[in-house]
Tab-separated table of N, CA, C and O in Angstrom:
chain	number	residue	atom	x	y	z
A	1	MET	N	0.833	-1.162	0.000
A	1	MET	CA	0.000	0.000	0.000
A	1	MET	C	0.891	1.242	0.000
A	1	MET	O	1.831	1.341	0.775
A	2	THR	N	0.598	2.176	-0.857
A	2	THR	CA	1.360	3.409	-0.957
A	2	THR	C	0.827	4.418	0.049
A	2	THR	O	-0.389	4.614	0.133
A	3	PRO	N	1.724	5.053	0.822
A	3	PRO	CA	1.235	6.044	1.785
A	3	PRO	C	0.615	7.239	1.058
A	3	PRO	O	1.036	7.606	-0.026
A	4	ARG	N	-0.400	7.812	1.691
A	4	ARG	CA	-1.044	8.999	1.116
A	4	ARG	C	-0.088	10.173	1.207
A	4	ARG	O	0.614	10.334	2.208
A	5	PRO	N	-0.046	10.993	0.182
A	5	PRO	CA	0.804	12.179	0.265
A	5	PRO	C	0.245	13.140	1.306
A	5	PRO	O	-0.965	13.249	1.470
A	6	ARG	N	1.132	13.795	2.020
A	6	ARG	CA	0.718	14.755	3.027
A	6	ARG	C	0.219	16.027	2.375
A	6	ARG	O	0.796	16.503	1.412
A	7	LYS	N	-0.839	16.554	2.928
A	7	LYS	CA	-1.335	17.848	2.458
A	7	LYS	C	-0.362	18.918	2.934
A	7	LYS	O	0.371	18.735	3.904
A	8	ASP	N	-0.370	20.039	2.246
A	8	ASP	CA	0.455	21.153	2.700
A	8	ASP	C	0.016	21.547	4.099
A	8	ASP	O	-1.171	21.651	4.386
A	9	ARG	N	0.984	21.766	4.945
A	9	ARG	CA	0.695	22.117	6.330
A	9	ARG	C	0.452	23.605	6.481
A	9	ARG	O	1.015	24.417	5.762
A	10	ASP	N	-0.331	23.923	7.479
A	10	ASP	CA	-0.521	25.309	7.874
A	10	ASP	C	0.627	25.650	8.823
A	10	ASP	O	0.683	25.148	9.932
A	11	LEU	N	1.565	26.446	8.368
A	11	LEU	CA	2.708	26.846	9.188
A	11	LEU	C	2.618	28.318	9.581
A	11	LEU	O	3.625	28.969	9.838
A	12	SER	N	1.392	28.823	9.659
A	12	SER	CA	1.193	30.246	9.933
A	12	SER	C	1.409	30.612	11.400
A	12	SER	O	1.591	31.778	11.721
A	13	THR	N	1.413	29.626	12.288
A	13	THR	CA	1.643	29.924	13.704
A	13	THR	C	3.007	29.392	14.135
A	13	THR	O	3.548	28.460	13.539
A	14	TYR	N	3.534	29.992	15.184
A	14	TYR	CA	4.832	29.544	15.685
A	14	TYR	C	4.754	28.090	16.156
A	14	TYR	O	5.653	27.292	15.892
A	15	SER	N	3.680	27.738	16.841
A	15	SER	CA	3.571	26.365	17.343
A	15	SER	C	3.536	25.356	16.191
A	15	SER	O	4.071	24.255	16.317
A	16	ALA	N	2.944	25.728	15.072
A	16	ALA	CA	2.946	24.839	13.903
A	16	ALA	C	4.354	24.693	13.346
A	16	ALA	O	4.758	23.602	12.924
A	17	ARG	N	5.129	25.775	13.370
A	17	ARG	CA	6.513	25.709	12.890
A	17	ARG	C	7.382	24.891	13.845
A	17	ARG	O	8.309	24.199	13.411
A	18	VAL	N	7.077	24.929	15.145
A	18	VAL	CA	7.789	24.088	16.116
A	18	VAL	C	7.522	22.615	15.813
A	18	VAL	O	8.447	21.799	15.784
A	19	SER	N	6.277	22.278	15.567
A	19	SER	CA	5.918	20.890	15.241
A	19	SER	C	6.637	20.430	13.980
A	19	SER	O	7.166	19.315	13.918
A	20	HIS	N	6.668	21.296	12.989
A	20	HIS	CA	7.344	20.973	11.731
A	20	HIS	C	8.857	20.809	11.968
A	20	HIS	O	9.478	19.886	11.428
A	21	ALA	N	9.432	21.678	12.791
A	21	ALA	CA	10.870	21.589	13.098
A	21	ALA	C	11.194	20.286	13.816
A	21	ALA	O	12.252	19.686	13.580
A	22	LEU	N	10.300	19.838	14.678
A	22	LEU	CA	10.492	18.562	15.381
A	22	LEU	C	10.583	17.422	14.369
A	22	LEU	O	11.514	16.610	14.413
A	23	GLU	N	9.658	17.403	13.443
A	23	GLU	CA	9.673	16.350	12.428
A	23	GLU	C	10.925	16.443	11.558
A	23	GLU	O	11.571	15.425	11.267
A	24	GLN	N	11.284	17.642	11.139
A	24	GLN	CA	12.454	17.812	10.277
A	24	GLN	C	13.744	17.405	10.996
A	24	GLN	O	14.627	16.784	10.390
A	25	ALA	N	13.871	17.751	12.270
A	25	ALA	CA	15.062	17.373	13.035
A	25	ALA	C	15.159	15.853	13.171
A	25	ALA	O	16.246	15.276	13.073
A	26	ARG	N	14.030	15.210	13.361
A	26	ARG	CA	14.015	13.734	13.461
A	26	ARG	C	14.417	13.112	12.123
A	26	ARG	O	15.270	12.225	12.059
A	27	LYS	N	13.828	13.595	11.053
A	27	LYS	CA	14.112	13.032	9.730
A	27	LYS	C	15.548	13.307	9.295
A	27	LYS	O	16.154	12.474	8.615
A	28	LYS	N	16.090	14.450	9.685
A	28	LYS	CA	17.483	14.797	9.352
A	28	LYS	C	18.441	13.739	9.898
A	28	LYS	O	19.479	13.462	9.300
A	29	ARG	N	18.074	13.164	11.024
A	29	ARG	CA	18.906	12.145	11.661
A	29	ARG	C	18.551	10.736	11.184
A	29	ARG	O	19.099	9.765	11.684
A	30	HIS	N	17.596	10.654	10.284
A	30	HIS	CA	17.119	9.358	9.772
A	30	HIS	C	16.583	8.490	10.894
A	30	HIS	O	16.788	7.273	10.911
A	31	TRP	N	15.905	9.129	11.843
A	31	TRP	CA	15.304	8.429	12.970
A	31	TRP	C	13.850	8.120	12.670
A	31	TRP	O	13.145	8.912	12.062
A	32	SER	N	13.418	6.988	13.168
A	32	SER	CA	11.990	6.694	13.184
A	32	SER	C	11.399	7.407	14.402
A	32	SER	O	12.138	7.915	15.262
A	33	VAL	N	10.088	7.420	14.488
A	33	VAL	CA	9.457	7.995	15.673
A	33	VAL	C	9.840	7.176	16.901
A	33	VAL	O	10.057	7.720	17.984
A	34	GLU	N	9.986	5.883	16.723
A	34	GLU	CA	10.410	5.027	17.833
A	34	GLU	C	11.825	5.399	18.290
A	34	GLU	O	12.110	5.420	19.494
A	35	ASP	N	12.711	5.711	17.346
A	35	ASP	CA	14.062	6.146	17.713
A	35	ASP	C	14.011	7.426	18.539
A	35	ASP	O	14.733	7.574	19.530
A	36	LEU	N	13.169	8.378	18.124
A	36	LEU	CA	13.029	9.627	18.872
A	36	LEU	C	12.470	9.355	20.262
A	36	LEU	O	12.946	9.918	21.251
A	37	GLN	N	11.508	8.483	20.329
A	37	GLN	CA	10.912	8.111	21.608
A	37	GLN	C	11.991	7.590	22.572
A	37	GLN	O	12.072	8.011	23.726
A	38	LYS	N	12.839	6.711	22.085
A	38	LYS	CA	13.910	6.141	22.912
A	38	LYS	C	14.939	7.206	23.297
A	38	LYS	O	15.438	7.222	24.416
A	39	ALA	N	15.254	8.104	22.357
A	39	ALA	CA	16.232	9.155	22.623
A	39	ALA	C	15.721	10.124	23.682
A	39	ALA	O	16.492	10.571	24.548
A	40	ILE	N	14.443	10.457	23.639
A	40	ILE	CA	13.860	11.341	24.656
A	40	ILE	C	13.937	10.676	26.026
A	40	ILE	O	14.322	11.304	27.008
A	41	LYS	N	13.597	9.416	26.085
A	41	LYS	CA	13.658	8.666	27.355
A	41	LYS	C	15.098	8.595	27.861
A	41	LYS	O	15.354	8.824	29.043
A	42	SER	N	16.062	8.335	26.959
A	42	SER	CA	17.478	8.280	27.347
A	42	SER	C	17.996	9.634	27.813
A	42	SER	O	18.937	9.697	28.603
A	43	ALA	N	17.386	10.704	27.321
A	43	ALA	CA	17.791	12.057	27.693
A	43	ALA	C	17.169	12.494	29.018
A	43	ALA	O	17.321	13.642	29.432
A	44	GLY	N	16.464	11.592	29.672
A	44	GLY	CA	15.869	11.908	30.965
A	44	GLY	C	14.435	12.392	30.881
A	44	GLY	O	13.858	12.813	31.878
A	45	GLY	N	13.867	12.337	29.693
A	45	GLY	CA	12.487	12.770	29.516
A	45	GLY	C	11.507	11.659	29.832
A	45	GLY	O	11.896	10.521	30.101
A	46	PRO	N	10.237	11.979	29.764
A	46	PRO	CA	9.215	10.972	30.034
A	46	PRO	C	9.072	10.009	28.863
A	46	PRO	O	9.548	10.279	27.761
A	47	GLU	N	8.415	8.915	29.112
A	47	GLU	CA	8.106	7.985	28.027
A	47	GLU	C	6.903	8.552	27.275
A	47	GLU	O	5.826	8.700	27.839
A	48	VAL	N	7.126	8.905	26.035
A	48	VAL	CA	6.081	9.513	25.214
A	48	VAL	C	5.641	8.486	24.176
A	48	VAL	O	6.464	8.007	23.403
A	49	PRO	N	4.361	8.139	24.149
A	49	PRO	CA	3.888	7.165	23.159
A	49	PRO	C	4.147	7.650	21.729
A	49	PRO	O	4.124	8.854	21.450
A	50	GLU	N	4.408	6.706	20.832
A	50	GLU	CA	4.657	7.052	19.427
A	50	GLU	C	3.507	7.857	18.839
A	50	GLU	O	3.721	8.814	18.098
A	51	SER	N	2.287	7.473	19.174
A	51	SER	CA	1.123	8.190	18.631
A	51	SER	C	1.117	9.655	19.075
A	51	SER	O	0.729	10.542	18.316
A	52	THR	N	1.598	9.901	20.283
A	52	THR	CA	1.670	11.272	20.780
A	52	THR	C	2.756	12.042	20.041
A	52	THR	O	2.573	13.215	19.699
A	53	LEU	N	3.889	11.388	19.772
A	53	LEU	CA	4.954	12.054	19.014
A	53	LEU	C	4.482	12.408	17.604
A	53	LEU	O	4.795	13.486	17.087
A	54	TYR	N	3.726	11.501	16.982
A	54	TYR	CA	3.154	11.810	15.666
A	54	TYR	C	2.238	13.038	15.758
A	54	TYR	O	2.260	13.911	14.897
A	55	ALA	N	1.441	13.090	16.817
A	55	ALA	CA	0.531	14.230	17.006
A	55	ALA	C	1.321	15.514	17.229
A	55	ALA	O	0.940	16.572	16.734
A	56	TYR	N	2.440	15.427	17.962
A	56	TYR	CA	3.295	16.608	18.154
A	56	TYR	C	3.846	17.084	16.807
A	56	TYR	O	3.946	18.280	16.563
A	57	GLU	N	4.235	16.149	15.955
A	57	GLU	CA	4.788	16.522	14.651
A	57	GLU	C	3.739	17.159	13.744
A	57	GLU	O	4.071	17.991	12.903
A	58	LEU	N	2.496	16.791	13.900
A	58	LEU	CA	1.426	17.429	13.130
A	58	LEU	C	1.139	18.828	13.648
A	58	LEU	O	0.944	19.759	12.883
A	59	GLY	N	1.105	18.958	14.959
A	59	GLY	CA	0.795	20.248	15.568
A	59	GLY	C	-0.701	20.510	15.593
A	59	GLY	O	-1.465	19.979	14.785
A	60	LYS	N	-1.107	21.330	16.527
A	60	LYS	CA	-2.524	21.631	16.737
A	60	LYS	C	-3.181	22.234	15.503
A	60	LYS	O	-4.325	21.937	15.183
A	61	ALA	N	-2.450	23.076	14.778
A	61	ALA	CA	-3.010	23.719	13.584
A	61	ALA	C	-3.319	22.709	12.484
A	61	ALA	O	-4.060	23.013	11.561
A	62	ASN	N	-2.750	21.515	12.593
A	62	ASN	CA	-2.925	20.489	11.560
A	62	ASN	C	-3.557	19.218	12.127
A	62	ASN	O	-3.223	18.110	11.732
A	63	LYS	N	-4.430	19.390	13.099
A	63	LYS	CA	-5.202	18.303	13.712
A	63	LYS	C	-4.377	17.373	14.595
A	63	LYS	O	-4.727	16.221	14.791
A	64	GLY	N	-3.261	17.885	15.113
A	64	GLY	CA	-2.470	17.152	16.092
A	64	GLY	C	-2.542	17.909	17.411
A	64	GLY	O	-3.571	18.492	17.735
A	65	VAL	N	-1.452	17.901	18.144
A	65	VAL	CA	-1.371	18.667	19.399
A	65	VAL	C	-0.036	19.405	19.439
A	65	VAL	O	0.927	19.009	18.781
A	66	ASP	N	0.009	20.477	20.209
A	66	ASP	CA	1.240	21.238	20.347
A	66	ASP	C	2.234	20.508	21.246
A	66	ASP	O	1.844	19.800	22.175
A	67	VAL	N	3.512	20.702	20.989
A	67	VAL	CA	4.575	20.123	21.814
A	67	VAL	C	4.548	20.848	23.154
A	67	VAL	O	4.616	22.079	23.199
A	68	PRO	N	4.444	20.117	24.271
A	68	PRO	CA	4.420	20.787	25.570
A	68	PRO	C	5.785	21.396	25.902
A	68	PRO	O	6.832	20.808	25.609
A	69	LEU	N	5.766	22.564	26.493
A	69	LEU	CA	7.006	23.272	26.818
A	69	LEU	C	7.923	22.464	27.728
A	69	LEU	O	9.142	22.516	27.574
A	70	ASN	N	7.355	21.708	28.660
A	70	ASN	CA	8.195	20.954	29.592
A	70	ASN	C	8.947	19.802	28.924
A	70	ASN	O	9.846	19.220	29.514
A	71	LEU	N	8.595	19.486	27.680
A	71	LEU	CA	9.274	18.412	26.955
A	71	LEU	C	10.442	18.934	26.112
A	71	LEU	O	11.312	18.167	25.694
A	72	LEU	N	10.501	20.241	25.882
A	72	LEU	CA	11.543	20.816	25.025
A	72	LEU	C	12.963	20.513	25.491
A	72	LEU	O	13.818	20.182	24.661
A	73	PRO	N	13.285	20.596	26.807
A	73	PRO	CA	14.658	20.265	27.210
A	73	PRO	C	15.069	18.826	26.876
A	73	PRO	O	16.184	18.594	26.397
A	74	ALA	N	14.186	17.873	27.077
A	74	ALA	CA	14.515	16.466	26.793
A	74	ALA	C	14.646	16.239	25.284
A	74	ALA	O	15.538	15.512	24.839
A	75	ILE	N	13.782	16.877	24.493
A	75	ILE	CA	13.885	16.753	23.033
A	75	ILE	C	15.210	17.340	22.562
A	75	ILE	O	15.917	16.744	21.749
A	76	SER	N	15.549	18.505	23.103
A	76	SER	CA	16.807	19.163	22.720
A	76	SER	C	18.001	18.285	23.042
A	76	SER	O	18.901	18.112	22.217
A	77	LYS	N	18.006	17.728	24.237
A	77	LYS	CA	19.102	16.847	24.648
A	77	LYS	C	19.146	15.600	23.769
A	77	LYS	O	20.223	15.141	23.384
A	78	ALA	N	17.984	15.066	23.420
A	78	ALA	CA	17.922	13.885	22.553
A	78	ALA	C	18.551	14.179	21.195
A	78	ALA	O	19.218	13.323	20.612
A	79	PHE	N	18.372	15.403	20.699
A	79	PHE	CA	18.944	15.806	19.413
A	79	PHE	C	20.404	16.247	19.542
A	79	PHE	O	21.049	16.555	18.551
A	80	GLY	N	20.920	16.301	20.774
A	80	GLY	CA	22.317	16.665	20.973
A	80	GLY	C	22.564	18.148	21.164
A	80	GLY	O	23.700	18.607	21.056
A	81	TYR	N	21.511	18.903	21.471
A	81	TYR	CA	21.651	20.338	21.699
A	81	TYR	C	21.600	20.642	23.188
A	81	TYR	O	20.915	19.959	23.946
A	82	LYS	N	22.299	21.708	23.588
A	82	LYS	CA	22.266	22.124	24.991
A	82	LYS	C	20.964	22.835	25.334
A	82	LYS	O	20.553	22.845	26.482
A	83	SER	N	20.360	23.451	24.331
A	83	SER	CA	19.081	24.137	24.554
A	83	SER	C	18.196	23.961	23.332
A	83	SER	O	18.642	23.540	22.261
A	84	ALA	N	16.949	24.333	23.497
A	84	ALA	CA	15.995	24.214	22.400
A	84	ALA	C	16.314	25.156	21.259
A	84	ALA	O	15.852	24.952	20.140
A	85	ALA	N	17.132	26.148	21.502
A	85	ALA	CA	17.506	27.104	20.439
A	85	ALA	C	18.228	26.398	19.289
A	85	ALA	O	18.260	26.919	18.175
A	86	GLY	N	18.767	25.221	19.527
A	86	GLY	CA	19.464	24.489	18.488
A	86	GLY	C	18.574	23.944	17.386
A	86	GLY	O	19.035	23.732	16.271
A	87	TRP	N	17.304	23.734	17.684
A	87	TRP	CA	16.418	23.162	16.673
A	87	TRP	C	15.099	23.906	16.483
A	87	TRP	O	14.420	23.694	15.480
A	88	LEU	N	14.758	24.786	17.406
A	88	LEU	CA	13.505	25.526	17.268
A	88	LEU	C	13.616	26.611	16.212
A	88	LEU	O	14.688	27.192	16.017
A	89	PRO	N	12.497	26.907	15.538
A	89	PRO	CA	12.536	27.997	14.559
A	89	PRO	C	12.755	29.348	15.245
A	89	PRO	O	12.369	29.532	16.390
A	90	VAL	N	13.389	30.257	14.533
A	90	VAL	CA	13.705	31.573	15.096
A	90	VAL	C	12.432	32.377	15.347
A	90	VAL	O	12.283	33.021	16.361
A	91	GLU	N	11.508	32.346	14.410
A	91	GLU	CA	10.246	33.064	14.612
A	91	GLU	C	9.092	32.296	14.055
A	91	GLU	O	9.178	31.350	13.410
């Protein structure tokens, strides 16, 4: 079965751009969502279900949910950054 092509995302809000940046940072590393899940846990973060990570990557503007602020430090550490400034969009 061929996956459905993704519709263009609404990136008009900062939170939508954060969600998109999360997905792009994961894909840049050639990680699966499961790999990201394990990396967040190894970085001292909570265990986040894969379905929740998918929803974070979609973002609220695109029928997902926004990435919670308290998860940003663990995500940053999982990606190898000292702070979220390493992967978050500037504006």
